[in-house]
Amino acid sequence: MKALRTSSPLLPFAMLVLTLVLAALDQTILSTALPVISRELPGAWPLAWVFSAYLLAATVVIALYGRLADVLGKKPMLLLAIGLFLAGSLACGASQDVQQLVLARTLQGAGGGGLMTLAMLTVPDLFAPEQRGRYQALLGAAYGVSTMFGPLIGGALVEHLSWHWAFWMNVPPAALAWGVLASTLPSKSSAAQPPATQERQRMSIDWLGAALLTAALVLLLLATQQGQLNLPERVSLWLLLALGAMFTLAFVWRQKRVAHPLLPLSLFARPAYAAVSFIGTATGVALYAAVVFLPQYLQIGLHLSPTGSAWHLLPLMAGITLAAVTSGKLLRAQRPAASIARAACMLMLLSFGLMAGVLHWLPARPLALSAALLPLGLGLGLLFPIVTVVAQRVSPAQHMGIATAAPVMLRSLGGAAGVALLAALLAHLMKRELAAPGALSRGAAADAVAAALAHGLQSVFGCAAAAVLLALVATNWLVQKQPREGLAKNGLLKATP
């Protein structure tokens, strides 16, 4: 479809924001709708698969979308992702049992996994280099707001309509975004290339590497969810980890030897790219440590409702939104990315320290915990645009898609793996404390469980802080002695003498 001429890129950018909002909402909107779904839908499959199917599909397609965008173009891949997401949303709302819902969520995730990456990847086609930081920051702010509002919107839809509308609400805006982007988004030069060149590009896609990466990610993500999915007894955690490691090694071996790798390992030889990739992983650990475990404490330990606990995450949302916009302005003003990233990591360390302190000295004060989330939101908001913009700036143009996708994939993996490991640590610490002689006899069982949960979360947040501390160390590699052309000009990397 031929793109219409528009006087401003703001209309297609608004549609990119809309698609990103929809994808972010669907990661959290079911947290308050799932109890109703469990009562109304029959089926023998564990309900946890409704979450895990989306996570698995969305994560495994990220790298493939990035590579296909490099070879076939960003616009067709973005339209494909929106189409799959729209079809999956329709199928989810029409599901008659849990099995159908899980399969529909897989289709929805196959589309949703490409929306965030492709939205960020399309920004350079719409805006000049000096403006991209600002608009990448707005995408980060939209993502943060949507993730936090998901539980509230899900609760309202279930209460006033039905759980079906948690999925069907996506259809009109997704259809609108598809139509507007198909008409207004510029198409790149692949159509102008000779047919032989286009065919060589298509043949350059490493499908075997994609299959190996998919197998590795599925196995490793299943390992992170193994305790919730009621897998057969013979499918043990260690088996999943061993197979996942085997496929990961096979993928790395393949990428070193194939002429056109799916994920060029040479990207990670660039210090700044390796640094932002690790920082992206750490932000996944930090974000999910807060949004998964803190609501558990508020609901189990302090007996708040799911909606009430969601409201206490608003400072995190506000911090992400405000800081993401601020980060874009700082990048546009040519402030060094390394300095901004260090400040962000310090804010996140402060937040985890405050949360641990509140749980130790003021465990019954939910407002104190809520306030302690604000520095974490500010730190995450500052880092989100930096990871994307620096990854794009230090990567070759021919690898722009996969270079943008890899940190997003690593953030998802960091969140999933981090939550699984931290949940295992929390369960171990609580079990040990409650098993101590007289632990349950000193008072009510509920109070003992709340106290054990508060004590265990102090260690959980300490581990999350350790991940952030490593990210702080990684910011040293954001400063390069000989920045490539365009980096110093845009203030993304600061040259040293």
Tab-separated table of C-alpha atoms in Angstrom:
chain	number	residue	atom	x	y	z
A	1	MET	CA	0.000	0.000	0.000
A	2	LYS	CA	1.319	3.384	-0.985
A	3	ALA	CA	1.861	5.698	1.985
A	4	LEU	CA	-0.098	8.932	2.039
A	5	ARG	CA	1.854	12.137	2.309
A	6	THR	CA	1.459	13.684	5.738
A	7	SER	CA	2.700	17.069	6.866
A	8	SER	CA	3.788	15.705	10.239
A	9	PRO	CA	5.089	12.396	11.559
A	10	LEU	CA	3.001	12.834	14.709
A	11	LEU	CA	0.005	10.884	13.388
A	12	PRO	CA	1.941	7.666	12.674
A	13	PHE	CA	3.844	8.180	15.937
A	14	ALA	CA	0.531	8.416	17.820
A	15	MET	CA	-0.444	5.067	16.292
A	16	LEU	CA	2.889	3.586	17.394
A	17	VAL	CA	2.121	4.748	20.936
A	18	LEU	CA	-1.340	3.194	20.675
A	19	THR	CA	0.019	-0.200	19.623
A	20	LEU	CA	2.611	-0.103	22.404
A	21	VAL	CA	-0.070	0.733	24.977
A	22	LEU	CA	-2.171	-2.240	23.865
A	23	ALA	CA	0.776	-4.642	24.073
A	24	ALA	CA	1.764	-3.345	27.524
A	25	LEU	CA	-1.784	-3.558	28.877
A	26	ASP	CA	-2.092	-7.193	27.873
A	27	GLN	CA	0.909	-8.124	30.011
A	28	THR	CA	-0.869	-7.141	33.236
A	29	ILE	CA	-4.596	-6.669	32.539
A	30	LEU	CA	-5.458	-10.262	33.445
A	31	SER	CA	-4.068	-10.080	36.980
A	32	THR	CA	-7.452	-8.937	38.316
A	33	ALA	CA	-9.581	-10.742	35.694
A	34	LEU	CA	-8.077	-14.211	36.100
A	35	PRO	CA	-10.158	-15.269	39.157
A	36	VAL	CA	-13.367	-14.621	37.185
A	37	ILE	CA	-12.003	-16.463	34.144
A	38	SER	CA	-11.154	-19.459	36.339
A	39	ARG	CA	-14.769	-19.627	37.535
A	40	GLU	CA	-16.401	-19.229	34.127
A	41	LEU	CA	-14.142	-21.218	31.775
A	42	PRO	CA	-13.919	-25.021	31.931
A	43	GLY	CA	-10.720	-26.834	31.100
A	44	ALA	CA	-8.045	-29.099	32.540
A	45	TRP	CA	-5.016	-26.957	31.695
A	46	PRO	CA	-3.512	-24.897	34.528
A	47	LEU	CA	-4.740	-21.313	34.395
A	48	ALA	CA	-1.146	-20.092	34.800
A	49	TRP	CA	-0.671	-21.042	31.138
A	50	VAL	CA	-2.834	-18.058	30.186
A	51	PHE	CA	-0.035	-15.785	31.389
A	52	SER	CA	2.856	-18.004	30.389
A	53	ALA	CA	1.647	-18.615	26.822
A	54	TYR	CA	1.712	-14.887	26.104
A	55	LEU	CA	5.119	-14.468	27.775
A	56	LEU	CA	6.644	-17.389	25.861
A	57	ALA	CA	5.316	-16.332	22.465
A	58	ALA	CA	6.079	-12.640	22.947
A	59	THR	CA	9.666	-13.290	24.017
A	60	VAL	CA	10.674	-15.857	21.409
A	61	VAL	CA	9.530	-13.734	18.443
A	62	ILE	CA	11.366	-10.534	19.430
A	63	ALA	CA	14.694	-11.402	17.808
A	64	LEU	CA	13.022	-12.800	14.681
A	65	TYR	CA	10.982	-9.623	14.217
A	66	GLY	CA	14.156	-7.590	14.544
A	67	ARG	CA	16.010	-9.601	11.910
A	68	LEU	CA	13.029	-9.698	9.528
A	69	ALA	CA	12.720	-5.915	9.867
A	70	ASP	CA	16.355	-5.606	8.763
A	71	VAL	CA	15.762	-7.833	5.727
A	72	LEU	CA	12.145	-7.222	4.670
A	73	GLY	CA	11.488	-3.772	6.104
A	74	LYS	CA	9.960	-2.384	9.280
A	75	LYS	CA	6.547	-1.455	7.903
A	76	PRO	CA	5.438	-4.934	6.730
A	77	MET	CA	6.661	-6.511	9.954
A	78	LEU	CA	4.823	-3.940	12.072
A	79	LEU	CA	1.586	-4.477	10.130
A	80	LEU	CA	2.014	-8.258	10.493
A	81	ALA	CA	2.527	-7.927	14.273
A	82	ILE	CA	-0.575	-5.739	14.653
A	83	GLY	CA	-2.595	-8.182	12.553
A	84	LEU	CA	-1.559	-11.179	14.661
A	85	PHE	CA	-2.250	-9.254	17.868
A	86	LEU	CA	-5.707	-8.236	16.603
A	87	ALA	CA	-6.579	-11.799	15.536
A	88	GLY	CA	-5.328	-13.160	18.860
A	89	SER	CA	-7.422	-10.639	20.797
A	90	LEU	CA	-10.570	-11.670	18.902
A	91	ALA	CA	-9.814	-15.341	19.535
A	92	CYS	CA	-9.137	-14.759	23.252
A	93	GLY	CA	-12.462	-13.025	23.758
A	94	ALA	CA	-14.315	-15.799	21.917
A	95	SER	CA	-12.627	-18.667	23.800
A	96	GLN	CA	-14.984	-21.282	25.261
A	97	ASP	CA	-12.494	-23.144	27.471
A	98	VAL	CA	-9.041	-22.708	28.979
A	99	GLN	CA	-7.326	-24.674	26.199
A	100	GLN	CA	-8.708	-22.326	23.545
A	101	LEU	CA	-7.738	-19.304	25.606
A	102	VAL	CA	-4.143	-20.525	26.009
A	103	LEU	CA	-3.788	-21.112	22.261
A	104	ALA	CA	-5.337	-17.718	21.506
A	105	ARG	CA	-2.978	-16.036	23.970
A	106	THR	CA	-0.068	-17.663	22.125
A	107	LEU	CA	-1.262	-16.080	18.877
A	108	GLN	CA	-1.774	-12.766	20.632
A	109	GLY	CA	1.730	-12.920	22.112
A	110	ALA	CA	3.214	-13.690	18.689
A	111	GLY	CA	1.913	-10.297	17.627
A	112	GLY	CA	2.410	-8.435	20.882
A	113	GLY	CA	6.076	-9.439	21.084
A	114	GLY	CA	6.821	-7.445	17.948
A	115	LEU	CA	4.870	-4.312	18.814
A	116	MET	CA	7.271	-2.780	21.321
A	117	THR	CA	10.426	-3.581	19.364
A	118	LEU	CA	9.023	-2.468	16.017
A	119	ALA	CA	7.525	0.708	17.496
A	120	MET	CA	10.937	1.733	18.837
A	121	LEU	CA	12.590	0.652	15.607
A	122	THR	CA	10.252	2.778	13.487
A	123	VAL	CA	10.988	6.038	15.330
A	124	PRO	CA	14.257	6.672	13.398
A	125	ASP	CA	12.227	6.588	10.159
A	126	LEU	CA	9.985	9.385	11.423
A	127	PHE	CA	12.303	11.794	13.214
A	128	ALA	CA	15.721	13.385	12.808
A	129	PRO	CA	18.569	12.036	15.008
A	130	GLU	CA	18.434	14.960	17.437
A	131	GLN	CA	14.706	14.339	18.065
A	132	ARG	CA	14.719	10.561	18.458
A	133	GLY	CA	15.643	10.504	22.150
A	134	ARG	CA	12.581	12.577	22.995
A	135	TYR	CA	10.168	10.308	21.137
A	136	GLN	CA	11.791	7.088	22.338
A	137	ALA	CA	11.299	8.479	25.844
A	138	LEU	CA	7.605	9.087	25.162
A	139	LEU	CA	7.270	5.449	24.095
A	140	GLY	CA	8.931	4.385	27.351
A	141	ALA	CA	6.560	6.585	29.352
A	142	ALA	CA	3.530	5.149	27.550
A	143	TYR	CA	4.742	1.625	28.267
A	144	GLY	CA	5.208	2.357	31.965
A	145	VAL	CA	1.775	3.966	32.360
A	146	SER	CA	0.028	1.145	30.511
A	147	THR	CA	1.704	-1.606	32.508
A	148	MET	CA	0.645	-0.039	35.791
A	149	PHE	CA	-2.943	0.667	34.694
A	150	GLY	CA	-3.480	-2.878	33.405
A	151	PRO	CA	-4.751	-4.343	36.713
A	152	LEU	CA	-7.065	-1.368	37.302
A	153	ILE	CA	-8.594	-1.557	33.827
A	154	GLY	CA	-8.939	-5.334	34.079
A	155	GLY	CA	-10.760	-5.033	37.402
A	156	ALA	CA	-13.137	-2.380	36.049
A	157	LEU	CA	-13.953	-4.386	32.908
A	158	VAL	CA	-14.675	-7.545	34.898
A	159	GLU	CA	-16.827	-5.652	37.388
A	160	HIS	CA	-18.928	-3.680	34.891
A	161	LEU	CA	-18.821	-5.771	31.678
A	162	SER	CA	-17.167	-9.196	31.456
A	163	TRP	CA	-13.708	-10.712	31.147
A	164	HIS	CA	-14.219	-11.037	27.367
A	165	TRP	CA	-13.798	-7.268	27.045
A	166	ALA	CA	-10.309	-7.449	28.528
A	167	PHE	CA	-9.419	-8.804	25.056
A	168	TRP	CA	-12.087	-7.328	22.785
A	169	MET	CA	-11.188	-3.788	23.886
A	170	ASN	CA	-8.009	-4.215	21.805
A	171	VAL	CA	-9.811	-4.756	18.508
A	172	PRO	CA	-11.047	-1.238	17.532
A	173	PRO	CA	-7.789	0.595	18.418
A	174	ALA	CA	-5.637	-2.128	16.825
A	175	ALA	CA	-7.689	-1.968	13.613
A	176	LEU	CA	-7.415	1.831	13.623
A	177	ALA	CA	-3.654	1.684	14.120
A	178	TRP	CA	-3.247	-0.869	11.308
A	179	GLY	CA	-5.207	1.288	8.858
A	180	VAL	CA	-3.466	4.548	9.730
A	181	LEU	CA	0.053	3.054	9.723
A	182	ALA	CA	-0.576	1.229	6.434
A	183	SER	CA	-1.545	4.587	4.901
A	184	THR	CA	0.931	6.978	6.497
A	185	LEU	CA	4.068	5.073	7.498
A	186	PRO	CA	6.867	5.587	4.989
A	187	SER	CA	8.158	2.523	3.177
A	188	LYS	CA	11.876	2.113	2.838
A	189	SER	CA	13.925	1.392	-0.203
A	190	SER	CA	13.546	-2.401	-0.405
A	191	ALA	CA	10.939	-1.985	-3.140
A	192	ALA	CA	13.469	-0.073	-5.225
A	193	GLN	CA	16.047	-2.836	-5.030
A	194	PRO	CA	16.437	-5.346	-7.879
A	195	PRO	CA	14.403	-8.549	-7.405
A	196	ALA	CA	17.602	-10.591	-7.232
A	197	THR	CA	18.832	-8.453	-4.334
A	198	GLN	CA	15.528	-8.834	-2.489
A	199	GLU	CA	15.637	-12.612	-2.971
A	200	ARG	CA	19.210	-12.774	-1.613
A	201	GLN	CA	18.084	-10.813	1.439
A	202	ARG	CA	15.240	-13.231	2.103
A	203	MET	CA	17.580	-16.184	1.735
A	204	SER	CA	19.987	-14.564	4.217
A	205	ILE	CA	17.597	-15.139	7.136
A	206	ASP	CA	19.078	-17.763	9.443
A	207	TRP	CA	16.021	-19.960	9.934
A	208	LEU	CA	17.999	-22.705	11.686
A	209	GLY	CA	19.377	-20.136	14.102
A	210	ALA	CA	15.836	-18.853	14.684
A	211	ALA	CA	14.671	-22.385	15.479
A	212	LEU	CA	17.563	-22.974	17.896
A	213	LEU	CA	16.943	-19.647	19.645
A	214	THR	CA	13.225	-20.366	19.890
A	215	ALA	CA	13.868	-23.781	21.446
A	216	ALA	CA	16.366	-22.311	23.917
A	217	LEU	CA	14.051	-19.487	24.979
A	218	VAL	CA	11.002	-21.732	25.322
A	219	LEU	CA	12.902	-24.223	27.488
A	220	LEU	CA	14.472	-21.547	29.695
A	221	LEU	CA	11.186	-19.679	30.112
A	222	LEU	CA	9.409	-22.947	30.928
A	223	ALA	CA	12.063	-23.491	33.598
A	224	THR	CA	11.218	-20.116	35.142
A	225	GLN	CA	7.511	-21.056	35.219
A	226	GLN	CA	7.947	-24.754	36.041
A	227	GLY	CA	6.533	-24.491	39.546
A	228	GLN	CA	3.273	-22.908	38.336
A	229	LEU	CA	2.420	-24.899	35.229
A	230	ASN	CA	1.854	-28.422	36.620
A	231	LEU	CA	4.142	-29.963	34.032
A	232	PRO	CA	4.561	-33.765	33.973
A	233	GLU	CA	6.814	-35.016	36.745
A	234	ARG	CA	9.445	-36.250	34.310
A	235	VAL	CA	9.798	-32.685	32.929
A	236	SER	CA	11.925	-31.519	35.840
A	237	LEU	CA	13.494	-28.121	36.368
A	238	TRP	CA	16.973	-29.530	35.822
A	239	LEU	CA	15.944	-31.192	32.569
A	240	LEU	CA	14.535	-27.922	31.244
A	241	LEU	CA	17.653	-26.014	32.291
A	242	ALA	CA	19.978	-28.610	30.755
A	243	LEU	CA	18.112	-28.671	27.442
A	244	GLY	CA	17.879	-24.880	27.436
A	245	ALA	CA	21.630	-24.575	27.969
A	246	MET	CA	22.287	-27.132	25.218
A	247	PHE	CA	20.174	-25.245	22.661
A	248	THR	CA	21.731	-21.941	23.758
A	249	LEU	CA	25.223	-23.283	23.088
A	250	ALA	CA	24.064	-24.666	19.752
A	251	PHE	CA	22.629	-21.255	18.855
A	252	VAL	CA	25.883	-19.467	19.751
A	253	TRP	CA	27.885	-22.027	17.744
A	254	ARG	CA	25.584	-21.469	14.766
A	255	GLN	CA	25.841	-17.667	14.991
A	256	LYS	CA	29.653	-17.830	14.948
A	257	ARG	CA	29.717	-19.845	11.745
A	258	VAL	CA	26.785	-18.759	9.585
A	259	ALA	CA	27.330	-16.045	6.967
A	260	HIS	CA	24.203	-14.072	7.930
A	261	PRO	CA	23.503	-14.675	11.642
A	262	LEU	CA	20.143	-14.004	13.218
A	263	LEU	CA	21.882	-12.237	16.128
A	264	PRO	CA	25.351	-11.024	15.095
A	265	LEU	CA	27.624	-11.691	18.062
A	266	SER	CA	29.871	-8.909	16.789
A	267	LEU	CA	27.349	-6.464	18.268
A	268	PHE	CA	28.367	-7.549	21.761
A	269	ALA	CA	32.023	-6.866	20.925
A	270	ARG	CA	31.085	-3.176	21.034
A	271	PRO	CA	31.462	-2.163	24.703
A	272	ALA	CA	28.558	0.295	24.695
A	273	TYR	CA	26.181	-2.239	23.151
A	274	ALA	CA	27.183	-4.971	25.589
A	275	ALA	CA	26.692	-2.493	28.432
A	276	VAL	CA	23.171	-1.424	27.442
A	277	SER	CA	22.214	-5.063	26.845
A	278	PHE	CA	23.216	-5.941	30.400
A	279	ILE	CA	21.556	-2.794	31.741
A	280	GLY	CA	18.370	-3.824	29.933
A	281	THR	CA	18.506	-7.229	31.621
A	282	ALA	CA	18.975	-5.597	35.030
A	283	THR	CA	16.003	-3.273	34.491
A	284	GLY	CA	13.843	-6.350	33.833
A	285	VAL	CA	14.917	-7.860	37.155
A	286	ALA	CA	14.336	-4.601	39.032
A	287	LEU	CA	10.953	-3.792	37.465
A	288	TYR	CA	9.419	-7.231	37.943
A	289	ALA	CA	10.843	-7.628	41.449
A	290	ALA	CA	8.751	-4.635	42.461
A	291	VAL	CA	5.548	-5.221	40.483
A	292	VAL	CA	5.341	-8.944	41.310
A	293	PHE	CA	6.391	-9.163	44.962
A	294	LEU	CA	5.193	-5.896	46.451
A	295	PRO	CA	1.508	-6.509	45.563
A	296	GLN	CA	1.849	-9.961	47.127
A	297	TYR	CA	2.928	-8.396	50.401
A	298	LEU	CA	0.200	-5.750	50.257
A	299	GLN	CA	-2.476	-8.394	49.654
A	300	ILE	CA	-1.205	-11.256	51.851
A	301	GLY	CA	0.588	-9.341	54.564
A	302	LEU	CA	-1.554	-6.193	54.808
A	303	HIS	CA	-4.840	-7.672	53.466
A	304	LEU	CA	-5.404	-5.072	50.753
A	305	SER	CA	-7.595	-5.884	47.750
A	306	PRO	CA	-5.982	-6.506	44.344
A	307	THR	CA	-7.240	-3.138	43.127
A	308	GLY	CA	-6.037	-1.442	46.312
A	309	SER	CA	-2.579	-2.934	45.940
A	310	ALA	CA	-2.483	-1.800	42.310
A	311	TRP	CA	-3.158	1.795	43.384
A	312	HIS	CA	-0.099	1.651	45.642
A	313	LEU	CA	2.055	1.108	42.544
A	314	LEU	CA	1.092	4.514	41.162
A	315	PRO	CA	4.315	6.225	42.386
A	316	LEU	CA	6.277	3.715	40.329
A	317	MET	CA	4.159	4.553	37.283
A	318	ALA	CA	4.460	8.285	37.870
A	319	GLY	CA	8.226	8.025	38.272
A	320	ILE	CA	8.637	6.045	35.032
A	321	THR	CA	6.492	8.513	33.100
A	322	LEU	CA	8.174	11.666	34.413
A	323	ALA	CA	11.722	10.345	34.169
A	324	ALA	CA	11.290	8.872	30.670
A	325	VAL	CA	10.275	12.281	29.329
A	326	THR	CA	13.121	13.918	31.260
A	327	SER	CA	15.621	11.390	29.899
A	328	GLY	CA	14.592	12.224	26.358
A	329	LYS	CA	15.132	15.923	27.003
A	330	LEU	CA	18.548	15.272	28.550
A	331	LEU	CA	19.644	13.177	25.574
A	332	ARG	CA	18.401	15.873	23.220
A	333	ALA	CA	20.432	18.415	25.208
A	334	GLN	CA	23.536	16.251	24.573
A	335	ARG	CA	23.962	15.131	28.170
A	336	PRO	CA	26.224	12.051	28.343
A	337	ALA	CA	24.276	8.804	28.512
A	338	ALA	CA	26.745	7.383	31.036
A	339	SER	CA	26.049	10.160	33.559
A	340	ILE	CA	22.276	9.797	33.210
A	341	ALA	CA	22.521	6.013	33.570
A	342	ARG	CA	24.645	6.301	36.729
A	343	ALA	CA	22.119	8.666	38.304
A	344	ALA	CA	19.333	6.241	37.361
A	345	CYS	CA	21.089	3.282	38.982
A	346	MET	CA	21.712	5.282	42.161
A	347	LEU	CA	17.995	6.128	42.356
A	348	MET	CA	17.081	2.472	41.963
A	349	LEU	CA	19.544	1.425	44.667
A	350	LEU	CA	18.032	4.071	46.960
A	351	SER	CA	14.549	2.714	46.285
A	352	PHE	CA	15.400	-0.895	47.104
A	353	GLY	CA	17.168	0.297	50.255
A	354	LEU	CA	14.099	2.284	51.292
A	355	MET	CA	11.755	-0.652	50.639
A	356	ALA	CA	13.925	-2.985	52.697
A	357	GLY	CA	14.045	-0.383	55.463
A	358	VAL	CA	10.272	0.080	55.475
A	359	LEU	CA	9.717	-3.674	55.650
A	360	HIS	CA	12.115	-3.838	58.606
A	361	TRP	CA	10.944	-0.833	60.638
A	362	LEU	CA	7.481	0.080	59.284
A	363	PRO	CA	6.030	-3.171	57.885
A	364	ALA	CA	2.404	-2.132	58.450
A	365	ARG	CA	2.634	1.173	56.540
A	366	PRO	CA	1.600	0.637	52.898
A	367	LEU	CA	1.932	4.329	52.087
A	368	ALA	CA	5.590	4.233	53.123
A	369	LEU	CA	6.190	1.297	50.783
A	370	SER	CA	4.354	3.135	48.033
A	371	ALA	CA	6.507	6.244	48.478
A	372	ALA	CA	9.676	4.127	48.391
A	373	LEU	CA	8.743	3.061	44.849
A	374	LEU	CA	9.114	6.567	43.439
A	375	PRO	CA	12.938	6.523	43.090
A	376	LEU	CA	12.705	3.116	41.382
A	377	GLY	CA	10.263	4.535	38.841
A	378	LEU	CA	12.514	7.531	38.249
A	379	GLY	CA	15.532	5.300	37.688
A	380	LEU	CA	13.724	2.940	35.317
A	381	GLY	CA	12.248	5.848	33.390
A	382	LEU	CA	15.678	7.379	32.886
A	383	LEU	CA	17.135	4.098	31.655
A	384	PHE	CA	14.446	2.948	29.213
A	385	PRO	CA	15.222	5.519	26.471
A	386	ILE	CA	18.987	5.224	27.004
A	387	VAL	CA	18.999	1.486	26.336
A	388	THR	CA	17.111	1.899	23.059
A	389	VAL	CA	18.829	5.025	21.754
A	390	VAL	CA	22.385	3.927	22.557
A	391	ALA	CA	21.769	0.430	21.131
A	392	GLN	CA	20.618	2.011	17.872
A	393	ARG	CA	23.425	4.563	17.714
A	394	VAL	CA	26.332	2.184	18.198
A	395	SER	CA	25.052	-0.492	15.793
A	396	PRO	CA	25.561	-0.739	12.025
A	397	ALA	CA	22.579	0.341	9.945
A	398	GLN	CA	22.149	-3.129	8.427
A	399	HIS	CA	21.692	-4.623	11.913
A	400	MET	CA	19.438	-1.893	13.334
A	401	GLY	CA	16.424	-4.170	13.761
A	402	ILE	CA	18.086	-6.994	15.650
A	403	ALA	CA	20.241	-4.517	17.604
A	404	THR	CA	17.066	-2.844	18.885
A	405	ALA	CA	15.296	-6.145	19.547
A	406	ALA	CA	18.020	-7.909	21.537
A	407	PRO	CA	17.939	-5.628	24.636
A	408	VAL	CA	14.134	-5.879	24.687
A	409	MET	CA	14.385	-9.674	24.579
A	410	LEU	CA	16.995	-9.653	27.342
A	411	ARG	CA	14.803	-7.420	29.511
A	412	SER	CA	11.946	-9.923	29.197
A	413	LEU	CA	14.292	-12.798	29.990
A	414	GLY	CA	15.768	-10.883	32.922
A	415	GLY	CA	12.311	-10.250	34.328
A	416	ALA	CA	11.118	-13.839	33.909
A	417	ALA	CA	14.289	-15.487	35.190
A	418	GLY	CA	14.745	-12.948	37.966
A	419	VAL	CA	11.206	-13.399	39.276
A	420	ALA	CA	11.543	-17.192	39.205
A	421	LEU	CA	14.832	-17.194	41.112
A	422	LEU	CA	13.683	-14.561	43.595
A	423	ALA	CA	10.401	-16.417	44.158
A	424	ALA	CA	12.344	-19.586	44.946
A	425	LEU	CA	14.530	-17.621	47.376
A	426	LEU	CA	11.476	-16.081	49.040
A	427	ALA	CA	9.756	-19.452	49.426
A	428	HIS	CA	12.919	-20.946	50.963
A	429	LEU	CA	13.353	-18.101	53.452
A	430	MET	CA	9.703	-18.137	54.489
A	431	LYS	CA	9.673	-21.902	54.897
A	432	ARG	CA	12.785	-21.776	57.055
A	433	GLU	CA	11.421	-19.023	59.294
A	434	LEU	CA	7.995	-20.618	59.725
A	435	ALA	CA	9.569	-24.016	60.436
A	436	ALA	CA	11.503	-22.649	63.404
A	437	PRO	CA	10.298	-23.984	66.790
A	438	GLY	CA	7.511	-21.813	68.128
A	439	ALA	CA	7.292	-19.671	64.988
A	440	LEU	CA	3.553	-20.137	64.648
A	441	SER	CA	2.833	-20.261	68.367
A	442	ARG	CA	3.952	-16.705	69.089
A	443	GLY	CA	0.775	-15.315	67.595
A	444	ALA	CA	-1.783	-15.772	64.885
A	445	ALA	CA	-0.707	-17.802	61.882
A	446	ALA	CA	-1.600	-14.941	59.528
A	447	ASP	CA	0.662	-12.564	61.456
A	448	ALA	CA	3.514	-15.062	61.394
A	449	VAL	CA	3.163	-15.498	57.633
A	450	ALA	CA	3.072	-11.711	57.126
A	451	ALA	CA	6.213	-11.286	59.213
A	452	ALA	CA	8.020	-14.081	57.349
A	453	LEU	CA	6.998	-12.523	54.039
A	454	ALA	CA	8.310	-9.124	55.114
A	455	HIS	CA	11.628	-10.624	56.250
A	456	GLY	CA	12.000	-12.651	53.051
A	457	LEU	CA	11.264	-9.665	50.837
A	458	GLN	CA	14.126	-7.760	52.417
A	459	SER	CA	16.494	-10.369	50.984
A	460	VAL	CA	14.623	-10.374	47.649
A	461	PHE	CA	15.010	-6.619	47.287
A	462	GLY	CA	18.638	-6.952	48.336
A	463	CYS	CA	19.242	-9.348	45.432
A	464	ALA	CA	17.456	-7.004	43.033
A	465	ALA	CA	19.697	-4.193	44.299
A	466	ALA	CA	22.732	-6.373	43.542
A	467	ALA	CA	21.592	-6.641	39.903
A	468	VAL	CA	21.258	-2.853	39.769
A	469	LEU	CA	24.722	-2.474	41.291
A	470	LEU	CA	26.163	-4.571	38.458
A	471	ALA	CA	24.294	-2.347	35.998
A	472	LEU	CA	25.932	0.656	37.659
A	473	VAL	CA	29.326	-0.914	36.972
A	474	ALA	CA	28.286	-1.513	33.338
A	475	THR	CA	27.669	2.210	32.823
A	476	ASN	CA	31.463	2.654	32.718
A	477	TRP	CA	31.394	1.051	29.254
A	478	LEU	CA	28.971	3.653	27.943
A	479	VAL	CA	31.971	6.000	27.706
A	480	GLN	CA	34.162	5.253	24.730
A	481	LYS	CA	37.534	6.781	24.012
A	482	GLN	CA	36.905	7.002	20.264
A	483	PRO	CA	33.178	7.469	19.676
A	484	ARG	CA	31.913	6.586	16.238
A	485	GLU	CA	30.683	9.263	13.894
A	486	GLY	CA	27.423	10.736	15.098
A	487	LEU	CA	27.683	9.539	18.698
A	488	ALA	CA	29.455	12.518	20.198
A	489	LYS	CA	27.380	14.835	18.034
A	490	ASN	CA	24.189	13.567	19.586
A	491	GLY	CA	25.528	13.432	23.122
A	492	LEU	CA	24.863	9.744	23.550
A	493	LEU	CA	28.428	8.778	24.323
A	494	LYS	CA	30.932	11.133	25.825
A	495	ALA	CA	34.476	11.074	24.506
A	496	THR	CA	37.352	10.927	26.903
A	497	PRO	CA	40.766	12.418	26.294
